[in-house]
Every structure is written in structure tokens, then in C-alpha cells.
mmCIF file of C-alpha atoms in Angstrom:
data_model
loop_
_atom_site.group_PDB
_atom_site.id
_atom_site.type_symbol
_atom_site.label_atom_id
_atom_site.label_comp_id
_atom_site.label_asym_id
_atom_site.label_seq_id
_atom_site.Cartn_x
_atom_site.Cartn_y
_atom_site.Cartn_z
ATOM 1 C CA UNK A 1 79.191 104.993 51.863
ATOM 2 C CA UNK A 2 79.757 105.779 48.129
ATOM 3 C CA UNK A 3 82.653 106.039 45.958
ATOM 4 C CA UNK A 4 82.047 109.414 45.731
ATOM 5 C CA UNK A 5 80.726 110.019 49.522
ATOM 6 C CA UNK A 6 83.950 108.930 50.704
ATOM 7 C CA UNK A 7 85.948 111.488 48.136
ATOM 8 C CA UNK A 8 83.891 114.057 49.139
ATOM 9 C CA UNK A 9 85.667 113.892 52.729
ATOM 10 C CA UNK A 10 88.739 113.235 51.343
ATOM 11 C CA UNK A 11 88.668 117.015 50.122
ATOM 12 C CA UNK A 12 87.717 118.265 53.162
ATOM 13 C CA UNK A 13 90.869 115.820 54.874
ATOM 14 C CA UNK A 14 92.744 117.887 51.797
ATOM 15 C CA UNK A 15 91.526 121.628 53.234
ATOM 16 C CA UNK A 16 92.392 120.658 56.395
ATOM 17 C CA UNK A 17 96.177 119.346 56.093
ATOM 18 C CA UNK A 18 96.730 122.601 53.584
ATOM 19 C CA UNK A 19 95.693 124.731 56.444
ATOM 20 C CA UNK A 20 97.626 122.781 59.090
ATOM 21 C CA UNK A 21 100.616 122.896 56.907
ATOM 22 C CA UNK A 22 101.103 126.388 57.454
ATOM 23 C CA UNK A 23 101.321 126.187 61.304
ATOM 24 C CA UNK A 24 104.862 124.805 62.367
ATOM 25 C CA UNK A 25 104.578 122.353 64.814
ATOM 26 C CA UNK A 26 108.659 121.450 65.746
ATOM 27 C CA UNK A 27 109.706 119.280 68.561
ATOM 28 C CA UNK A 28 109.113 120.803 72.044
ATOM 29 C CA UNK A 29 107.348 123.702 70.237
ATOM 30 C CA UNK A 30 103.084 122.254 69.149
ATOM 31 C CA UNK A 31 100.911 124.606 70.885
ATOM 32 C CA UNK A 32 100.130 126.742 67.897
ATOM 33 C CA UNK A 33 99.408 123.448 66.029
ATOM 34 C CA UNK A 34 97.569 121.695 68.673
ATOM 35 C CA UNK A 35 95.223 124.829 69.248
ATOM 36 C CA UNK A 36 94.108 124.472 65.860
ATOM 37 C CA UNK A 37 92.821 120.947 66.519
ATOM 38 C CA UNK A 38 91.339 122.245 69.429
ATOM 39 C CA UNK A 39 89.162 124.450 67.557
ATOM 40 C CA UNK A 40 88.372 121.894 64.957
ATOM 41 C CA UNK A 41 87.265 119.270 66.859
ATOM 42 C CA UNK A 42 85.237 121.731 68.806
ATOM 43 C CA UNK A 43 83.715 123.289 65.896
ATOM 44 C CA UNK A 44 83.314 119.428 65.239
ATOM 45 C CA UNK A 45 80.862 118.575 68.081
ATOM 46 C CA UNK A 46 82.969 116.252 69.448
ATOM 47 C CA UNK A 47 82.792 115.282 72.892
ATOM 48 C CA UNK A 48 85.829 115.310 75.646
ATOM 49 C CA UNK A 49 87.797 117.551 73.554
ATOM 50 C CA UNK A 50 90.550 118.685 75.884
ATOM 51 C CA UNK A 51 94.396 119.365 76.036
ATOM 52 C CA UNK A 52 96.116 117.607 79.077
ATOM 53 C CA UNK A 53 99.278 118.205 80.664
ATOM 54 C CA UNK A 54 101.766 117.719 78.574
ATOM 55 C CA UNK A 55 100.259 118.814 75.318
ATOM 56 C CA UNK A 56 98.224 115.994 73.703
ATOM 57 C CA UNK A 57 94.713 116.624 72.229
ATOM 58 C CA UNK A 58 92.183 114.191 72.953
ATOM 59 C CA UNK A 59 88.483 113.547 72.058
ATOM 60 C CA UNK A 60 86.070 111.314 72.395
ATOM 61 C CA UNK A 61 84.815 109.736 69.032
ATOM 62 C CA UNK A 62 82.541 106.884 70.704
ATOM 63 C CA UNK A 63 81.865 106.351 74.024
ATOM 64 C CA UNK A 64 81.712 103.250 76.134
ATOM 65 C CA UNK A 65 83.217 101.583 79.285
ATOM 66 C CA UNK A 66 86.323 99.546 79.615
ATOM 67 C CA UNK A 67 89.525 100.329 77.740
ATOM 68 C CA UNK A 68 89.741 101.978 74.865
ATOM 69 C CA UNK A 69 90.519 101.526 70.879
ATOM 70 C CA UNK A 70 93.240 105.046 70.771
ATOM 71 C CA UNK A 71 93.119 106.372 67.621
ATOM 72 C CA UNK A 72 96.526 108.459 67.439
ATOM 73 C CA UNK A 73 98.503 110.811 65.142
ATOM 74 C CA UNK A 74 101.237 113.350 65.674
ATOM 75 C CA UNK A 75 101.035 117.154 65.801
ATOM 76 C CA UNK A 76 105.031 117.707 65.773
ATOM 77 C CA UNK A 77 107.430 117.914 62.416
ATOM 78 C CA UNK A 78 111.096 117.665 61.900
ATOM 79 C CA UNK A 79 110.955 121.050 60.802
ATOM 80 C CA UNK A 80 111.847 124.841 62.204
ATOM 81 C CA UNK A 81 110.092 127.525 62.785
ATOM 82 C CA UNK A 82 112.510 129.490 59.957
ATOM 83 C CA UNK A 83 111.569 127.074 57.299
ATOM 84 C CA UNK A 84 108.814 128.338 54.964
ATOM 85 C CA UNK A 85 105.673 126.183 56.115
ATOM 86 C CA UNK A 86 103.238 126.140 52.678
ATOM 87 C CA UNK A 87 102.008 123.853 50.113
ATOM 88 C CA UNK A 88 102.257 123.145 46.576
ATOM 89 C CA UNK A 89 99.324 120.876 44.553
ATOM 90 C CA UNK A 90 101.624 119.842 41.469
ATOM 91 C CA UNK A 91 99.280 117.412 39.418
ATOM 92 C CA UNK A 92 98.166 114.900 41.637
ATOM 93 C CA UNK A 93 100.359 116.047 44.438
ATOM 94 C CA UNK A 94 100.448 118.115 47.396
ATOM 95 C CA UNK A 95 103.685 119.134 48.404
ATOM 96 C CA UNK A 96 105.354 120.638 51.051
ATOM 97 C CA UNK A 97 107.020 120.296 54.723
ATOM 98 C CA UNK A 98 105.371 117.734 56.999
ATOM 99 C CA UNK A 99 102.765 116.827 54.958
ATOM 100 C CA UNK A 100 102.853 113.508 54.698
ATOM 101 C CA UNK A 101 104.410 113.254 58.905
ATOM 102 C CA UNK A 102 101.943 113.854 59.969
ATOM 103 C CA UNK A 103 100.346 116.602 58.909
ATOM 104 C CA UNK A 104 97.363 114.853 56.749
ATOM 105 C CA UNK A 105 97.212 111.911 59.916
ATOM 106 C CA UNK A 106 96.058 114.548 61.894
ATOM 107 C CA UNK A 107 93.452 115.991 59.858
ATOM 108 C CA UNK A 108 92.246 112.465 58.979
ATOM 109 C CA UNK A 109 91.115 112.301 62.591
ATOM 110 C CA UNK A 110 88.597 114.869 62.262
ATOM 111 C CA UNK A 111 87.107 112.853 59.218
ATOM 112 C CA UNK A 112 86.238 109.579 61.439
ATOM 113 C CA UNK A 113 83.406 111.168 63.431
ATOM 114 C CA UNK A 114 81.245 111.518 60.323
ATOM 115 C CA UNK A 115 81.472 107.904 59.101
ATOM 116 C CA UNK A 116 81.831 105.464 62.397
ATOM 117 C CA UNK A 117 78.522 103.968 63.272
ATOM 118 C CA UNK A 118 77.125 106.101 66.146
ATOM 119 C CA UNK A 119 77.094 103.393 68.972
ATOM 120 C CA UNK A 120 80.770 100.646 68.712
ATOM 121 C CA UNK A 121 80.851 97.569 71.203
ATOM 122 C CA UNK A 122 84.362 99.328 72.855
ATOM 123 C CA UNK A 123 85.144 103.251 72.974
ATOM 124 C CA UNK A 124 87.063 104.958 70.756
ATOM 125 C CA UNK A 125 89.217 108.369 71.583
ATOM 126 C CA UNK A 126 91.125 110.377 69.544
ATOM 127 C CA UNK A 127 94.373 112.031 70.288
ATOM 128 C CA UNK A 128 97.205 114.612 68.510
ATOM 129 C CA UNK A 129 100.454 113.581 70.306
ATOM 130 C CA UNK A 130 103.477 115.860 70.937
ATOM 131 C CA UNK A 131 106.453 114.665 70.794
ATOM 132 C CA UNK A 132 107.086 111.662 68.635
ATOM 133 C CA UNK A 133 109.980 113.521 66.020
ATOM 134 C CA UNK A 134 113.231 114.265 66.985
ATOM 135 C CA UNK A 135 114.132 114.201 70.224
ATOM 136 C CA UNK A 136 110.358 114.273 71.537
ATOM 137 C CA UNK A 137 111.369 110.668 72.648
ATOM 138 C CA UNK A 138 107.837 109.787 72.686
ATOM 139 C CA UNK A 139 106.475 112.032 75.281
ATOM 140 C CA UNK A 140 103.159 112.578 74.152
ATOM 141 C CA UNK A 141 101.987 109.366 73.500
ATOM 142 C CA UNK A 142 103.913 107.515 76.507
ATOM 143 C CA UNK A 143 102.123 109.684 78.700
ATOM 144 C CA UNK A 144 98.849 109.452 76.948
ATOM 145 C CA UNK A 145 99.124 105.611 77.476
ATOM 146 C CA UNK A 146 99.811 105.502 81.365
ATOM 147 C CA UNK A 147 96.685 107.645 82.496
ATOM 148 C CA UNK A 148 94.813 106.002 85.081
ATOM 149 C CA UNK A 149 91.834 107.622 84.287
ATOM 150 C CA UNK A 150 91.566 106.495 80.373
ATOM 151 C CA UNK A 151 92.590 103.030 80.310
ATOM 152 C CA UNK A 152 93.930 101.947 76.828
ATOM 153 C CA UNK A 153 93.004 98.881 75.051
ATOM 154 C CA UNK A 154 94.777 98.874 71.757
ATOM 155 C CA UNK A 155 96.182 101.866 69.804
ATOM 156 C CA UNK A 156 96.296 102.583 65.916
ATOM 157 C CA UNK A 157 99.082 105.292 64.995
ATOM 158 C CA UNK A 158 98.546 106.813 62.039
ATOM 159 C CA UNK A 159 101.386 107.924 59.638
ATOM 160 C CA UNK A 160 100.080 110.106 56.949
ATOM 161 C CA UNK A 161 101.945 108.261 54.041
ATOM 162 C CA UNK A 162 101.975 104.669 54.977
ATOM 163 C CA UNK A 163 98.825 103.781 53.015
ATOM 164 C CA UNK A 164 99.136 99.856 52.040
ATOM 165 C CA UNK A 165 101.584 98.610 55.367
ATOM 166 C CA UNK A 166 100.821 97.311 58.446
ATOM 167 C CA UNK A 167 103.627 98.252 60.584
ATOM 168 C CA UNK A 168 103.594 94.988 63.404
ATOM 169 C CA UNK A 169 107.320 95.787 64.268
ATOM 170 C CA UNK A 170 107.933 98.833 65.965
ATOM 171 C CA UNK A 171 112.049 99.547 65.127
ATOM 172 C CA UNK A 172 113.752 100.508 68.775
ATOM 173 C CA UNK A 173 116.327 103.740 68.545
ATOM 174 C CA UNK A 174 119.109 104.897 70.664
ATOM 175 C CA UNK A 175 120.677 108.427 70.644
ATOM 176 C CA UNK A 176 123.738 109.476 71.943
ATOM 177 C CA UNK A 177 125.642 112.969 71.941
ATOM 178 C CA UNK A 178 129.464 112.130 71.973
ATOM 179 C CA UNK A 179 131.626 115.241 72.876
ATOM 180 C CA UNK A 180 135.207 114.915 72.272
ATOM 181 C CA UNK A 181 138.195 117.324 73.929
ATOM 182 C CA UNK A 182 141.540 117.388 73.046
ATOM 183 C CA UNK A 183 144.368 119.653 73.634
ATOM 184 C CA UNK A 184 144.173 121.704 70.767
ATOM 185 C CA UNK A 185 147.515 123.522 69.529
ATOM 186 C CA UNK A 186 148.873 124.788 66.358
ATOM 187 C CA UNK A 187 148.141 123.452 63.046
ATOM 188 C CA UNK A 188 151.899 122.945 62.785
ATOM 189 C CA UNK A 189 153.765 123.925 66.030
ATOM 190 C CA UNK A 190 151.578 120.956 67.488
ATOM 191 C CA UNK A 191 151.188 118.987 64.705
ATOM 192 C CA UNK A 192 151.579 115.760 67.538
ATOM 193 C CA UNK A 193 148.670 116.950 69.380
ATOM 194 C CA UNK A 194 145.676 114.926 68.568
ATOM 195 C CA UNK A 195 143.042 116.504 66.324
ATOM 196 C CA UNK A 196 139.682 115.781 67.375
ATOM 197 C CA UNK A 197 138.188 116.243 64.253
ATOM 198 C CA UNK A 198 140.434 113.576 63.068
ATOM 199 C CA UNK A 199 139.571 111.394 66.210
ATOM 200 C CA UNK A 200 135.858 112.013 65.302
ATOM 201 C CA UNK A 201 136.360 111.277 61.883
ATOM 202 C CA UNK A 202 138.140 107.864 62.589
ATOM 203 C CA UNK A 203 134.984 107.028 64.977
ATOM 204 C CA UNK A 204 132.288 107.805 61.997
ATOM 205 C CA UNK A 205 134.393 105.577 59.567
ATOM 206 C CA UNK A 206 134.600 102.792 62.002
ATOM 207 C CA UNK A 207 130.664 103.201 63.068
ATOM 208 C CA UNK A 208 130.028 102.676 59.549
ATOM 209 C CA UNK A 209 132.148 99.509 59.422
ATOM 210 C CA UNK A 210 131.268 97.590 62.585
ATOM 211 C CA UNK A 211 130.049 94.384 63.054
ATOM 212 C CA UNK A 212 126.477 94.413 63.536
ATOM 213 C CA UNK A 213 123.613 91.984 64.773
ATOM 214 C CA UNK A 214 122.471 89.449 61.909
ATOM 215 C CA UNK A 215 118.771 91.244 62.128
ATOM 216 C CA UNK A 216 117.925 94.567 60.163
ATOM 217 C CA UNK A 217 119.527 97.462 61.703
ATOM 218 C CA UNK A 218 121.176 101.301 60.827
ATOM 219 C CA UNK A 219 123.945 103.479 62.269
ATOM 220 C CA UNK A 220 123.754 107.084 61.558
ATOM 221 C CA UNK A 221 125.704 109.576 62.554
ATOM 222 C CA UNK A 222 123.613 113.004 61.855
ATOM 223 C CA UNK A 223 125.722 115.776 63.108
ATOM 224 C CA UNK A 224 128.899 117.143 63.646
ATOM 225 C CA UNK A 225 129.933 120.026 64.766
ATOM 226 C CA UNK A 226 133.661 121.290 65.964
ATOM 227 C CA UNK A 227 136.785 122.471 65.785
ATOM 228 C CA UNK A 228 138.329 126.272 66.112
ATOM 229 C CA UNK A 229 139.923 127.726 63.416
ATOM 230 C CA UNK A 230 141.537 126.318 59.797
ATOM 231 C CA UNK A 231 145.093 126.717 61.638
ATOM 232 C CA UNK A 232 144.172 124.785 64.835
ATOM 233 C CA UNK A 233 144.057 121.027 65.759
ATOM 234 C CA UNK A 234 140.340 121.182 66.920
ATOM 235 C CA UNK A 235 140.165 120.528 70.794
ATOM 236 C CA UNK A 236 136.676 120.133 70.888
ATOM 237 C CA UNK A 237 134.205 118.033 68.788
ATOM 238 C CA UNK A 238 130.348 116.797 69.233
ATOM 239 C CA UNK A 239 128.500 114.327 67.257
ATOM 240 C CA UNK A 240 124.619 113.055 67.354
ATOM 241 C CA UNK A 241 124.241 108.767 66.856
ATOM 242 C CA UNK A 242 121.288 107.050 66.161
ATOM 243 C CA UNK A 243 121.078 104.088 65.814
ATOM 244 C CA UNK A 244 118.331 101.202 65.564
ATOM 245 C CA UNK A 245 116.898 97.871 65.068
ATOM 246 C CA UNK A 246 114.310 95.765 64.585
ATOM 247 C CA UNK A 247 114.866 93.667 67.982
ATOM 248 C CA UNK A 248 116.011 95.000 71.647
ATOM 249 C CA UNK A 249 118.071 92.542 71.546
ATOM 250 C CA UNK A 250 119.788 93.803 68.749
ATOM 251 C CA UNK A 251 119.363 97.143 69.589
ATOM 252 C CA UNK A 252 120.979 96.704 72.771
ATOM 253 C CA UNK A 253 124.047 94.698 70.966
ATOM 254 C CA UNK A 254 124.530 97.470 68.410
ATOM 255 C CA UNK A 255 124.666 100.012 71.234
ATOM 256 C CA UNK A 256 127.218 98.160 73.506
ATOM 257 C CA UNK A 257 129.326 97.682 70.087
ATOM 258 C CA UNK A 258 129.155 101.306 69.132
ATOM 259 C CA UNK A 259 130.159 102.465 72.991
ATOM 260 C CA UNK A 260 133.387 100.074 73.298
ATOM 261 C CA UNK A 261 134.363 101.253 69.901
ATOM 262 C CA UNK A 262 133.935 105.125 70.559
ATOM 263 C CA UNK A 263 135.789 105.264 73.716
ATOM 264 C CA UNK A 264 138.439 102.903 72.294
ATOM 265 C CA UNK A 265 139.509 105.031 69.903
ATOM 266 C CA UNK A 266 139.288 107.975 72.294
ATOM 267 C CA UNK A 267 141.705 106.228 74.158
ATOM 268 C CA UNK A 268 143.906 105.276 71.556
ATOM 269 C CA UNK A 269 143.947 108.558 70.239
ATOM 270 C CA UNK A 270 144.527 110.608 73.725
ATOM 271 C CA UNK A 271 141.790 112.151 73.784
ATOM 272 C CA UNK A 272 138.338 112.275 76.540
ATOM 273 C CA UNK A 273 135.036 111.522 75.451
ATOM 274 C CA UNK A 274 131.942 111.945 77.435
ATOM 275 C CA UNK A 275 128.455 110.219 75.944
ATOM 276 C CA UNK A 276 125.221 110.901 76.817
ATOM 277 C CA UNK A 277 121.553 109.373 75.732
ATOM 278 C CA UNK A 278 119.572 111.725 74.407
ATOM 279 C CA UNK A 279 116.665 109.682 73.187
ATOM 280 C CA UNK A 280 115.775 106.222 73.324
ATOM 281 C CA UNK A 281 112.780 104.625 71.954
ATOM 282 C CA UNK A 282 112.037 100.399 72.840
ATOM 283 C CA UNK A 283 111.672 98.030 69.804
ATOM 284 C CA UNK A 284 108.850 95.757 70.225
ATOM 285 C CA UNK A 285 106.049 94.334 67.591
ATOM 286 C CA UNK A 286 102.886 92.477 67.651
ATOM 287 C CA UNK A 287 102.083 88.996 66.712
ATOM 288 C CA UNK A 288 101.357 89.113 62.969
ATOM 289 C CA UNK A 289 97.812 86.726 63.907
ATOM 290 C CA UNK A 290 96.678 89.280 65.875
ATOM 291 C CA UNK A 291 93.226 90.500 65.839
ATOM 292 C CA UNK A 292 94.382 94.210 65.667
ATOM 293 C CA UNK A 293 96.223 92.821 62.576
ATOM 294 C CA UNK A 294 93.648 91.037 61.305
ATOM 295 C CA UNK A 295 90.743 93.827 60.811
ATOM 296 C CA UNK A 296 93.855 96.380 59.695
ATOM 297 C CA UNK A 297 94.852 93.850 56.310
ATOM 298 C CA UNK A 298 90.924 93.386 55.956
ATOM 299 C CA UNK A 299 90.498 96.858 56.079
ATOM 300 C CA UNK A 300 93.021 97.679 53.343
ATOM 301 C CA UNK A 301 91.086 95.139 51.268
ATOM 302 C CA UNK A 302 88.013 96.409 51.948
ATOM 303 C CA UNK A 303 89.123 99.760 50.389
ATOM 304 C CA UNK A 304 90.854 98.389 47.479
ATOM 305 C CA UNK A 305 94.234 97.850 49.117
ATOM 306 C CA UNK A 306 96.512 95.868 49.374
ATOM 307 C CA UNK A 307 98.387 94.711 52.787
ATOM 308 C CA UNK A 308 101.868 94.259 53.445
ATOM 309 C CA UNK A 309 103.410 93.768 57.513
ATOM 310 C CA UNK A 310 106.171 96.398 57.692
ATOM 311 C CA UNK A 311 108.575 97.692 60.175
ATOM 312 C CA UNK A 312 108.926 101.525 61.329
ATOM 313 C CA UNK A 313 109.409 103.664 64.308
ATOM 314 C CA UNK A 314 106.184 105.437 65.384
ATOM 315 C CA UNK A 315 104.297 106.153 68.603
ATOM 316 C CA UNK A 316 103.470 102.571 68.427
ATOM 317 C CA UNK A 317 106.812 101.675 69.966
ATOM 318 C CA UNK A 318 105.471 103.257 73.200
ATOM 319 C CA UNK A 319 102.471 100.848 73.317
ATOM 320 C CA UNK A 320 104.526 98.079 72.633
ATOM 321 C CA UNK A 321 106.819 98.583 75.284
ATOM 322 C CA UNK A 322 103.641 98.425 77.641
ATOM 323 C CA UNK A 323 102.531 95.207 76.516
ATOM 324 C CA UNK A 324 99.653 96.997 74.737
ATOM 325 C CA UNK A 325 98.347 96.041 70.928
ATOM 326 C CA UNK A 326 99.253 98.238 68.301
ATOM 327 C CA UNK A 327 99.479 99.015 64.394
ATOM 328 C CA UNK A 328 100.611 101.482 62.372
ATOM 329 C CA UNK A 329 98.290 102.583 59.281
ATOM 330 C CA UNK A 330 98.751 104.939 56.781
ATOM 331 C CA UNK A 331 96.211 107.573 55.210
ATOM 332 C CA UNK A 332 97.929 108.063 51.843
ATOM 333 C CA UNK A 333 101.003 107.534 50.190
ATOM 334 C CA UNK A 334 104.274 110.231 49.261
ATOM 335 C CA UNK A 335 107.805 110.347 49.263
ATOM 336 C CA UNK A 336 110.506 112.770 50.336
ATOM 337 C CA UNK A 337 109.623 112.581 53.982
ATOM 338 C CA UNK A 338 111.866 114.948 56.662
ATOM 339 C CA UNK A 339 112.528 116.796 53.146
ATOM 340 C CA UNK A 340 111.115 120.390 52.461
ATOM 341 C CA UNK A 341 109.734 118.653 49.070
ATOM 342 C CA UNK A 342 107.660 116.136 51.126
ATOM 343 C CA UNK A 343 104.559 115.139 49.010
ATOM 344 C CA UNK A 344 101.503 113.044 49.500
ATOM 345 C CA UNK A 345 99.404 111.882 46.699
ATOM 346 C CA UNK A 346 95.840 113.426 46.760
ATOM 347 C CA UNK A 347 93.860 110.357 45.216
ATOM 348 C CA UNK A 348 93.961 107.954 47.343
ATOM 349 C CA UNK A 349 92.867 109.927 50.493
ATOM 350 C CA UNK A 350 89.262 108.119 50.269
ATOM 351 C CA UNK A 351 90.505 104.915 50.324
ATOM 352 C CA UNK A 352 93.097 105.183 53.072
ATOM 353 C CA UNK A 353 90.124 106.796 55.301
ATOM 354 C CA UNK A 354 87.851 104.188 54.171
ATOM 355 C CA UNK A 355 90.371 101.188 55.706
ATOM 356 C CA UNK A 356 90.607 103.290 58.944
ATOM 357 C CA UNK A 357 87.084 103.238 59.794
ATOM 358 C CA UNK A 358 86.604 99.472 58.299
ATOM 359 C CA UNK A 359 89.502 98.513 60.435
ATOM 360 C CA UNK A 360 87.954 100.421 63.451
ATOM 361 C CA UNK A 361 84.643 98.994 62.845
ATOM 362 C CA UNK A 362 85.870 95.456 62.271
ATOM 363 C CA UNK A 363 88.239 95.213 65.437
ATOM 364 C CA UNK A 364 85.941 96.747 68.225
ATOM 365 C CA UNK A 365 83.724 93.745 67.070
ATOM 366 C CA UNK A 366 86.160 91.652 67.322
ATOM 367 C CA UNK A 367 86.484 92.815 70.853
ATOM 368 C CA UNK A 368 83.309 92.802 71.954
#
């Protein structure tokens, strides 16, 4: 294809994430989202297009037997229902919530079907996952993985502004809700009664300060909510931990570190503490030699690009943990992600959907 062939569906890529923008799509909640790929890829002529069980969106781009090259982006944002879903093109940028994760991933997918070659040694399918932000813990795409009936291969996630990495290193995540209780009392009558918020406030500083595995990793503690009333020593206190790593190994370090240090100080302090994991996502990676690595740098190349192996947490992690191949690619590139002033940039659309299809087109040979 052309220079200006390939721009030409980059603008209709564009159309498509504006209108998707404007459909929230949070954790738990896709539906409205996923019905709109529905009717694309209907509208599309694709074949297979159906919505299975637990909300995914699936097509079939190319057929063939044997397991399958997955093609996946997903349909869910970090963002509520109450926040203002629209977009902004400032200059070379289009702004707004989501668009960049994943929004313009998931209208990339529509694009492929009009520039793969019409017969590929391996099939290819095509699905929207649910679940991946937040909480989702991966539900959409662990689930599109372990179906008997549509045997998996090797899967390419898609993050909308990645464009130029090669994510080989999927980073593993463990969430935990830690509720404190205390006794409570008077802000001076009990002034010896512990104050949660205090306790909880000794934990965060201490989080931030612990010794930690010699590989890459991050402890964040992103909530907090508690306590009664100015006046009162707070009885009750709950705060949301993530934290992650490159390695399980690490991962699995950082988390029995964080746990003996928590309920240590609850201890100390004279006060209960319950914890419980609310999401957990396995670290795993691929071998940077690998032939799904490979046809992903030469297909940055091919476009222009250049290639650099990365680390991130996407619906890869859930292939990885399965033993199956997997890369993350990126469409364009932005900033600002999991902001409300998310942005992509608009020009280099064509190119990032020009390394998809030459990394498609390269590694189903490879496989054949």
C-alpha cells in the first residue's frame, strides 16, 4: 500500500476512536462499548463476529485450522460513567479520556481486515476484551485464552499509545484492601487510644521505605479512606496496595515484605487488620529471540519505526502465565494516560497500523 493509502485508513481509525470515545466503557460495566464493535465489525463483513460469555468480542479476520495468531485490544477504561466522555483535536492531537487505553487499539482492529492478504498460512481472530483495567483482573482475556473450542497460538495486545516498544516482559501486580479497626474514642478524653489513621499513616510511610527486590519494582498505595469525625481517633481505616514487578519472583518477595510489615505495625500499634487480594495479575515475558519478537521489531522498521523491548502490564500477562507467546504493540503514541487530558498523536496512526499488519504478515509465515 501507499503512503497515502495507508493515511487514508488512518482517518477512518481517527472517526472511529472519536466515536468510541463517547461511549464509557468502565470496569465491570462494557456492554454499551462492546455493542458498538458489534455493529462495526458486522457492518464490516467480518466473519464469526460474536459476543461470548463473559463479554469479549471476537471475529474472525482469516481463517484456517490449528491455533490461532489473537489479535487483542481492550474495550474497558479507568474511567466513570460521571466523567464527561468527549474529545478534543488540539493541533496534532486528539485528546480526551481513554483515548490512547484503549480506545484507538480497538478501532485499529477494524482497520486490519482491509489490508491483510486474503488467505495467511495460520488464522487470525480478533477480539475486544473486558476486563483488563482496574480491578477487571484480566477476565476477558484469561477466559478468551482457555476456550477449548478456539485454540490460541500466540497473542498480540495492542495498547493504543505504545507505538515504537515491544513489550517482552509482562510486569506481575498484586492488590490488596487493608482495613484497619481500632477503638476509636475522643480526640482528647482518649487521646491513648490508637488512631487508625495514624496507624495507616505509619504503614504508607514505611511501604514507601521498605526494602525491596534488586529488580524493577513499585509500591503504591492508591486510596484511603477513614476515620469519623475531626474530634475522634478514627476506629476504622481502609487502604488499596498495588504493587508490582518485573519478576514473580520478585513480585512474590515484595508482597511477603509488604504483609509482615502491615500487620507488624498493626500489632505494635493495638490495632486489627484484615487483608484481602483484590486483584492479582502473573509477571511473565517472552524470550527476546523469539519469532513473535522478531516480525514485531521488523515490523516497526518496516513502517519507519524504530524498536525498543519494554516492560508493561497488559492482557499479555494472561498469555504468559499460560505458557503462550505474546507481545505488546502500540498503534500510536500520547501521554497523560488514566488522566482526563489523555492524548494520542494523530500522525502517526498509518505507520503504527502499517507495523501491525507487517508484523502479522511476517510471523504467520514464520509459522507456517
Amino acid at each position: 500500500m501507499s503512503d497515502a493509502s495507508w493515511e487514508s485508513l488512518a482517518s477512518r481509525v481517527l472517526e472511529r476512536t472519536i466515536e468510541l470515545c463517547r461511549i464509557p466503557a468502565p470496569p465491570l460495566d462494557e456492554q454499551d462499548r462492546a455493542d458498538r464493535v458489534l455493529a462495526w465489525w458486522a457492518e464490516d463483513g467480518l466473519a464469526g463476529v460474536e459476543q461470548d460469555d463473559v463479554g469479549n468480542v471476537w471475529a474472525e479476520l482469516r481463517p484456517g485450522s490449528g491455533p490461532a495468531l489473537v489479535i487483542a485490544a481492550h474495550l474497558d477504561t479507568v474511567f466513570a460513567r460521571d466523567v464527561v466522555h468527549r474529545t478534543e483535536r488540539i493541533g496534532g492531537r486528539l485528546v480526551g479520556p481513554g483515548v490512547g487505553d484503549d480506545t484507538v487499539a480497538v478501532a485499529a482492529l477494524s482497520a486490519l481486515h482491509a489490508v491483510l492478504p486474503e488467505r495467511l498460512p495460520v488464522p487470525v481472530r480478533l477480539v475486544a476484551t473486558v476486563g483488563e483495567e482496574g480491578l477487571g483482573n484480566l477476565r476477558g482475556v484469561t477466559a478468551a485464552l482457555g476456550r477449548a473450542d478456539r485454540p490460541v497460538g500466540a497473542l498480540i495486545a495492542l495498547e493504543g499509545n505504545y507505538l515504537g516498544r515491544v513489550n517482552t516482559i509482562g510486569v506481575g501486580s498484586h492488590r490488596i484492601e487493608v482495613s484497619l479497626t481500632g477503638p476509636g474514642g475522643h480526640a482528647w478524653e482518649d487521646a491513648h487510644h490508637p488512631s487508625v489513621v495514624h496507624v495507616g499513616g505509619r504503614i504508607i510511610a514505611d511501604l514507601d521505605a521498605m526494602a525491596r527486590p534488586a529488580g524493577r519494582t513499585s509500591v503504591n498505595v492508591g486510596t484511603v479512606a477513614g476515620g469519623e469525625s475531626i474530634n475522634a481517633r478514627a476506629r476504622a481505616l481502609r487502604l488499596q496496595l498495588d504493587l508490582r514487578a518485573e519478576s514473580q519472583d520478585d513480585l512474590d518477595r515484595l508482597v511477603a515484605t509488604a504483609t509482615e510489615l502491615i500487620r507488624e505495625n498493626c500489632e505494635r500499634q493495638g490495632v486489627t487488620c484484615a487483608l484481602d487480594v483484590i486483584g492479582s495479575r502473573p509477571a511473565g515475558s517472552i524470550e527476546p529471540d523469539h519469532p513473535l519478537v522478531a516480525a514485531a521489531v521488523a515490523g516497526l522498521e518496516a513502517a519507519g519505526e524504530s524498536a525498543r523491548l519494554t516492560a508493561a502490564s497488559t492482557d499479555a500477562n494472561a498469555a504468559y502465565a499460560r505458557g503462550i507467546p505474546a507481545v505488546t504493540l502500540g498503534i500510536t503514541t500520547g501521554e497523560l494516560t488514566h488522566t482526563e487530558a489523555e492524548w494520542i498523536d494523530v500522525e502517526p496512526i498509518g505507520r503504527g497500523l502499517r507495523a501491525l499488519t507487517e508484523t502479522i504478515v511476517t510471523y504467520t509465515h514464520l509459522e507456517e
